[in-house]
PDB file of C-alpha atoms in Angstrom:
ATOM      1  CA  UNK A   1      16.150 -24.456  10.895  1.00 74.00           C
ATOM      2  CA  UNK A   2      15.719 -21.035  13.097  1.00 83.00           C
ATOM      3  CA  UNK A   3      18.377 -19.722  15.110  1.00 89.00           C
ATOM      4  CA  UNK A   4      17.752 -17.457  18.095  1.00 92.00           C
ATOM      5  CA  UNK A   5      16.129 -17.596  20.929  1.00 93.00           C
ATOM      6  CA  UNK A   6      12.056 -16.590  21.431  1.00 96.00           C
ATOM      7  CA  UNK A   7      13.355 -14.011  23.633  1.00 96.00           C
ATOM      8  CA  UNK A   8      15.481 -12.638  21.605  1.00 96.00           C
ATOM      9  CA  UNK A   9      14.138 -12.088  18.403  1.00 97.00           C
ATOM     10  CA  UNK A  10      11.114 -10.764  20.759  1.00 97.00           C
ATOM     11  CA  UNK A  11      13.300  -8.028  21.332  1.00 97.00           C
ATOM     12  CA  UNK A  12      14.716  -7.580  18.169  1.00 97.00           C
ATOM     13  CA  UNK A  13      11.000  -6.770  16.946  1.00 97.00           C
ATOM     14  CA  UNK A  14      10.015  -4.754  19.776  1.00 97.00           C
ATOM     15  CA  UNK A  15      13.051  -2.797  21.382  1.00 97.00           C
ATOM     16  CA  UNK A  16      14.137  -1.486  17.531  1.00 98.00           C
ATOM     17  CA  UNK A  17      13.762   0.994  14.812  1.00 98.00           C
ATOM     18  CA  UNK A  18      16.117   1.437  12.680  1.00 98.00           C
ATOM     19  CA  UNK A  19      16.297  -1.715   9.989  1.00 98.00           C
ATOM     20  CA  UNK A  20      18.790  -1.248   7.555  1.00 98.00           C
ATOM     21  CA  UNK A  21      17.678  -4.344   4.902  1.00 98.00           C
ATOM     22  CA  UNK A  22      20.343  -5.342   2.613  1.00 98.00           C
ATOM     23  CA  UNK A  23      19.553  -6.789  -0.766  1.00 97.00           C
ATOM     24  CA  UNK A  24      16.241  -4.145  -0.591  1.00 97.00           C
ATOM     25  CA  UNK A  25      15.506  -2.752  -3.920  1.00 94.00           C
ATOM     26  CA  UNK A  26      12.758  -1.447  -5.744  1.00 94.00           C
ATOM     27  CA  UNK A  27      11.455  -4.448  -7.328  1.00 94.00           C
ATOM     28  CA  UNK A  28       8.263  -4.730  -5.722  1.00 95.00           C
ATOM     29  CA  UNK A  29       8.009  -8.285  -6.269  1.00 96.00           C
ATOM     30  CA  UNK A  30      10.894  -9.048  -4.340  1.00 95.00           C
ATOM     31  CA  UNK A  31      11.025 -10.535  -0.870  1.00 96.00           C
ATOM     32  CA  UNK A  32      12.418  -7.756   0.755  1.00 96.00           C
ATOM     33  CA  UNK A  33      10.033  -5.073  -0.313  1.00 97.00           C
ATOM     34  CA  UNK A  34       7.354  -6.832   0.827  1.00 96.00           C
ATOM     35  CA  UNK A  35       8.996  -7.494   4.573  1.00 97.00           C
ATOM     36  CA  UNK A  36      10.640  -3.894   4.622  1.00 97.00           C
ATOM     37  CA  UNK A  37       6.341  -2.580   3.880  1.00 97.00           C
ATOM     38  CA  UNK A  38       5.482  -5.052   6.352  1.00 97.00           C
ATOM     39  CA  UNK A  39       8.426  -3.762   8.995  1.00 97.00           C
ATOM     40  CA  UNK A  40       7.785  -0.100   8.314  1.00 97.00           C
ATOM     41  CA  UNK A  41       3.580  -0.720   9.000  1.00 96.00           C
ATOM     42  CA  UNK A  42       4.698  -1.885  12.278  1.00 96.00           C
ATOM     43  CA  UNK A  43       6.771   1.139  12.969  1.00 96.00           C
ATOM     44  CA  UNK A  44      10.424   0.078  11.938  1.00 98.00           C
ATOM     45  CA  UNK A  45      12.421   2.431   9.594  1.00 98.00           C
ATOM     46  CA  UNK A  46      13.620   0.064   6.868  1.00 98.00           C
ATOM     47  CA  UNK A  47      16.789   1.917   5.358  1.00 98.00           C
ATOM     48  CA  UNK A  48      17.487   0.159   1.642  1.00 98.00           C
ATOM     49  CA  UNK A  49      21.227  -1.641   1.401  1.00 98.00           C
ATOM     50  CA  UNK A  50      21.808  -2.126  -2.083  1.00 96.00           C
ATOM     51  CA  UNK A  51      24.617  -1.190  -5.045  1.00 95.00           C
ATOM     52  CA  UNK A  52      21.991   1.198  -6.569  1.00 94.00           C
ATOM     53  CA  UNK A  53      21.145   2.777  -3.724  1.00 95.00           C
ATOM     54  CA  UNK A  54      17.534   3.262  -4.270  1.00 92.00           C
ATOM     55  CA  UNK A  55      14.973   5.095  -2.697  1.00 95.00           C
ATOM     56  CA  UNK A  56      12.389   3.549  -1.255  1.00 96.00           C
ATOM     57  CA  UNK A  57       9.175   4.357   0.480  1.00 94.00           C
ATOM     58  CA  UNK A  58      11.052   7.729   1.188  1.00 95.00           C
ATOM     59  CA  UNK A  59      14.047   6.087   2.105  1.00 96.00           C
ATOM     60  CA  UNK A  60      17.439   7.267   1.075  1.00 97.00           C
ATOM     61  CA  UNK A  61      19.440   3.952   0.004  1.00 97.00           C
ATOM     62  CA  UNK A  62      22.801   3.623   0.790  1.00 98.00           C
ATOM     63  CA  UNK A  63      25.755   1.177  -0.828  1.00 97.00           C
ATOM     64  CA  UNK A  64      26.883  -0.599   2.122  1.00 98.00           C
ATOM     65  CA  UNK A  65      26.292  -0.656   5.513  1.00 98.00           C
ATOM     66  CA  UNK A  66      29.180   2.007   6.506  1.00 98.00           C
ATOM     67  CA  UNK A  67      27.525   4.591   4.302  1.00 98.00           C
ATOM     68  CA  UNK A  68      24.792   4.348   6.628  1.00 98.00           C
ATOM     69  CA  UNK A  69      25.131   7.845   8.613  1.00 98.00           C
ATOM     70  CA  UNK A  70      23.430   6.591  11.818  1.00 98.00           C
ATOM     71  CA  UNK A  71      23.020   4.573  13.670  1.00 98.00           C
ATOM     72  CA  UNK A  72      21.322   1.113  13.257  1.00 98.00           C
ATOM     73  CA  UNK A  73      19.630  -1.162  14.889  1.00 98.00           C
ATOM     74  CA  UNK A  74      19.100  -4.561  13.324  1.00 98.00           C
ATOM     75  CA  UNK A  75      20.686  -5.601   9.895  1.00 98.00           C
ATOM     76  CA  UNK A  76      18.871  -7.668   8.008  1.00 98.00           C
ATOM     77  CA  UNK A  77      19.693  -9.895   5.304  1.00 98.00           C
ATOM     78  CA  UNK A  78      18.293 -10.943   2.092  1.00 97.00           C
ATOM     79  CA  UNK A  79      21.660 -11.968   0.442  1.00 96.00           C
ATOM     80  CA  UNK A  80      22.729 -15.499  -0.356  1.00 96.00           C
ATOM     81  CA  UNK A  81      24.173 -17.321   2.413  1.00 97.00           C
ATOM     82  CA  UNK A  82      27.455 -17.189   0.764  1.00 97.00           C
ATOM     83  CA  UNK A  83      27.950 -13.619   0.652  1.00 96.00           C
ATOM     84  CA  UNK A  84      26.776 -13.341   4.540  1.00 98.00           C
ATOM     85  CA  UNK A  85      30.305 -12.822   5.875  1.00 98.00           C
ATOM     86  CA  UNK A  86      31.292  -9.876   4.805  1.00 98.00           C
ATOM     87  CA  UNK A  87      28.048  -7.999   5.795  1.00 98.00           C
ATOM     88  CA  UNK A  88      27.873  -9.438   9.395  1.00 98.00           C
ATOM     89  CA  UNK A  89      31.637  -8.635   9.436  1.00 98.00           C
ATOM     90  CA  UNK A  90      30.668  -4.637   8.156  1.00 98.00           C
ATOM     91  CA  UNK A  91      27.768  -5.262  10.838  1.00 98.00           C
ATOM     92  CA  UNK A  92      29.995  -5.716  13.361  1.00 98.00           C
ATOM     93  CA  UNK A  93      32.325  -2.562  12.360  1.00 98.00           C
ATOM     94  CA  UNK A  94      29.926   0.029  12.261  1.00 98.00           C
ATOM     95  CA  UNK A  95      28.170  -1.336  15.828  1.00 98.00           C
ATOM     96  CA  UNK A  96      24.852  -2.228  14.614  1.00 98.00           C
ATOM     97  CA  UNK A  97      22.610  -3.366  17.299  1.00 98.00           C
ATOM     98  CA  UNK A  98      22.071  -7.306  15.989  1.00 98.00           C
ATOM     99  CA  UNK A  99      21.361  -9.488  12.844  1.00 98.00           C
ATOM    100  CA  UNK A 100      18.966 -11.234  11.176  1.00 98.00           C
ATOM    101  CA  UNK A 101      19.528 -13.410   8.311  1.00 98.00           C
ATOM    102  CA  UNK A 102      15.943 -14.491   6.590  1.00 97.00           C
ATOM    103  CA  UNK A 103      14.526 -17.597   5.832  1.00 95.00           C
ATOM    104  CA  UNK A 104      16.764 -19.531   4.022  1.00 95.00           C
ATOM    105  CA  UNK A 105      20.121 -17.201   4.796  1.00 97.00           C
ATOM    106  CA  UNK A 106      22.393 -19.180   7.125  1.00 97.00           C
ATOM    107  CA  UNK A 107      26.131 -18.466   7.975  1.00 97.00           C
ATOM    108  CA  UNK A 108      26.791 -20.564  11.130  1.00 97.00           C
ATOM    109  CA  UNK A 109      30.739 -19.005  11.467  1.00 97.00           C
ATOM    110  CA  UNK A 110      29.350 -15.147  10.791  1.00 98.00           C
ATOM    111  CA  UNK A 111      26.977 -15.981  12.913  1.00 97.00           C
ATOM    112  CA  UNK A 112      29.658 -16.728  16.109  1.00 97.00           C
ATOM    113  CA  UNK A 113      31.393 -13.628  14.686  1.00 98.00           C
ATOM    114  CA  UNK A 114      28.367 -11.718  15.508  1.00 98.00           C
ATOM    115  CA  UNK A 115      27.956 -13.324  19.106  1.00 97.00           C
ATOM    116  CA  UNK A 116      31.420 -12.544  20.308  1.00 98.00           C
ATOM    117  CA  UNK A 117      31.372  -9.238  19.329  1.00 98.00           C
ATOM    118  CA  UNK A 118      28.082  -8.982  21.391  1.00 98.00           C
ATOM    119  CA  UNK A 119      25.403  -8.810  18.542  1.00 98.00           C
ATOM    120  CA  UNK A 120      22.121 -11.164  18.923  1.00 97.00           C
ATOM    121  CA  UNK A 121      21.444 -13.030  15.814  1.00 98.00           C
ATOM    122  CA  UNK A 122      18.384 -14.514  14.609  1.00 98.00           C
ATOM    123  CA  UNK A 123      18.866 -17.057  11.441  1.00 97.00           C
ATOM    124  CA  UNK A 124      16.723 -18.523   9.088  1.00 97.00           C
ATOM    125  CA  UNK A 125      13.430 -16.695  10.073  1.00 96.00           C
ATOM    126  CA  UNK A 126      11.330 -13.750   8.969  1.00 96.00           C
ATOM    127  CA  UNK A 127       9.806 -11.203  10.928  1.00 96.00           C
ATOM    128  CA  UNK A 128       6.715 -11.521   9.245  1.00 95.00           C
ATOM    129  CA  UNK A 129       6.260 -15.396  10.511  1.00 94.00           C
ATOM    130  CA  UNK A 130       7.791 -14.588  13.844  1.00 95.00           C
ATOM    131  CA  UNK A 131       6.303 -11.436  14.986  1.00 96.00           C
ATOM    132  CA  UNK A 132       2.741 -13.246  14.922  1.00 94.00           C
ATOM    133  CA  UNK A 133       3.899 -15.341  17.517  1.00 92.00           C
ATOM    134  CA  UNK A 134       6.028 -13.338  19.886  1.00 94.00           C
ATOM    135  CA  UNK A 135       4.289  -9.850  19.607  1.00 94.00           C
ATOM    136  CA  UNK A 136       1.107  -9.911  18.158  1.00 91.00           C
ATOM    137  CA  UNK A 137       1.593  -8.067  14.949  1.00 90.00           C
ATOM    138  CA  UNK A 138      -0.970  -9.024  11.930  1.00 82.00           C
ATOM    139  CA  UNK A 139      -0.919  -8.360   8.239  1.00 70.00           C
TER     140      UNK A 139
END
């Protein structure tokens, strides 16, 4: 079931740029290539979170979040919902702007975590099935 608001994951897709998506690799026929092509076509940077810090469409991967040296807009997740927590706790340490957990990701108590320390979450929901909707962007 989605959580967030129309409004704001509106502004989550419009008012952003840098995307740093965790669990991006490059396995191409993973999720999260696919959505970080489909984010970066639509002007987003999509920085790759991963272990092996790949490189991907010319972006420099980094380990975890605080590696990240800049700042970022909108973590988004393509984890298990059990391993949530920690990375909307990291989230909230290095300031990142909100979250988004995809479809199927869903950490109700990270989620809270998020909200009182002032980041918008969106739950359960991909950009490419939202964005249609709210902002008009195709393919």
């Amino acid at each position: 079931m989605r959580y967030g608001a129309d409004e704001t994951i509106r502004r989550m897709l419009a008012d952003t740029t840098v995307w740093a998506v965790v669990g991006l690799s490059e396995n191409t026929s993973r999720v999260a290539y696919s959505i970080a092509g489909y984010l970066r076509a639509h002007g987003k940077r999509a920085i790759p979170v991963h272990p092996s810090k790949p490189v991907v469409a010319g972006e420099q991967g980094y380990a975890t979040l605080s590696d990240i040296p800049f700042p970022v807009d909108v973590v988004d997740l393509f984890v298990r919902s059990e391993l949530v927590g920690p990375v909307v706790d990291e989230a909230i340490g290095i300031r990142a702007g909100g979250i988004w957990m995809q479809l199927g990701v869903r950490d109700v108590d990270a989620a809270a975590r998020a909200q009182a320390a002032g980041l918008p979450v969106v739950m359960d929901t991909c950009p490419r099935m939202e964005a249609p909707r709210l902002i008009g962007w195709r393919g």
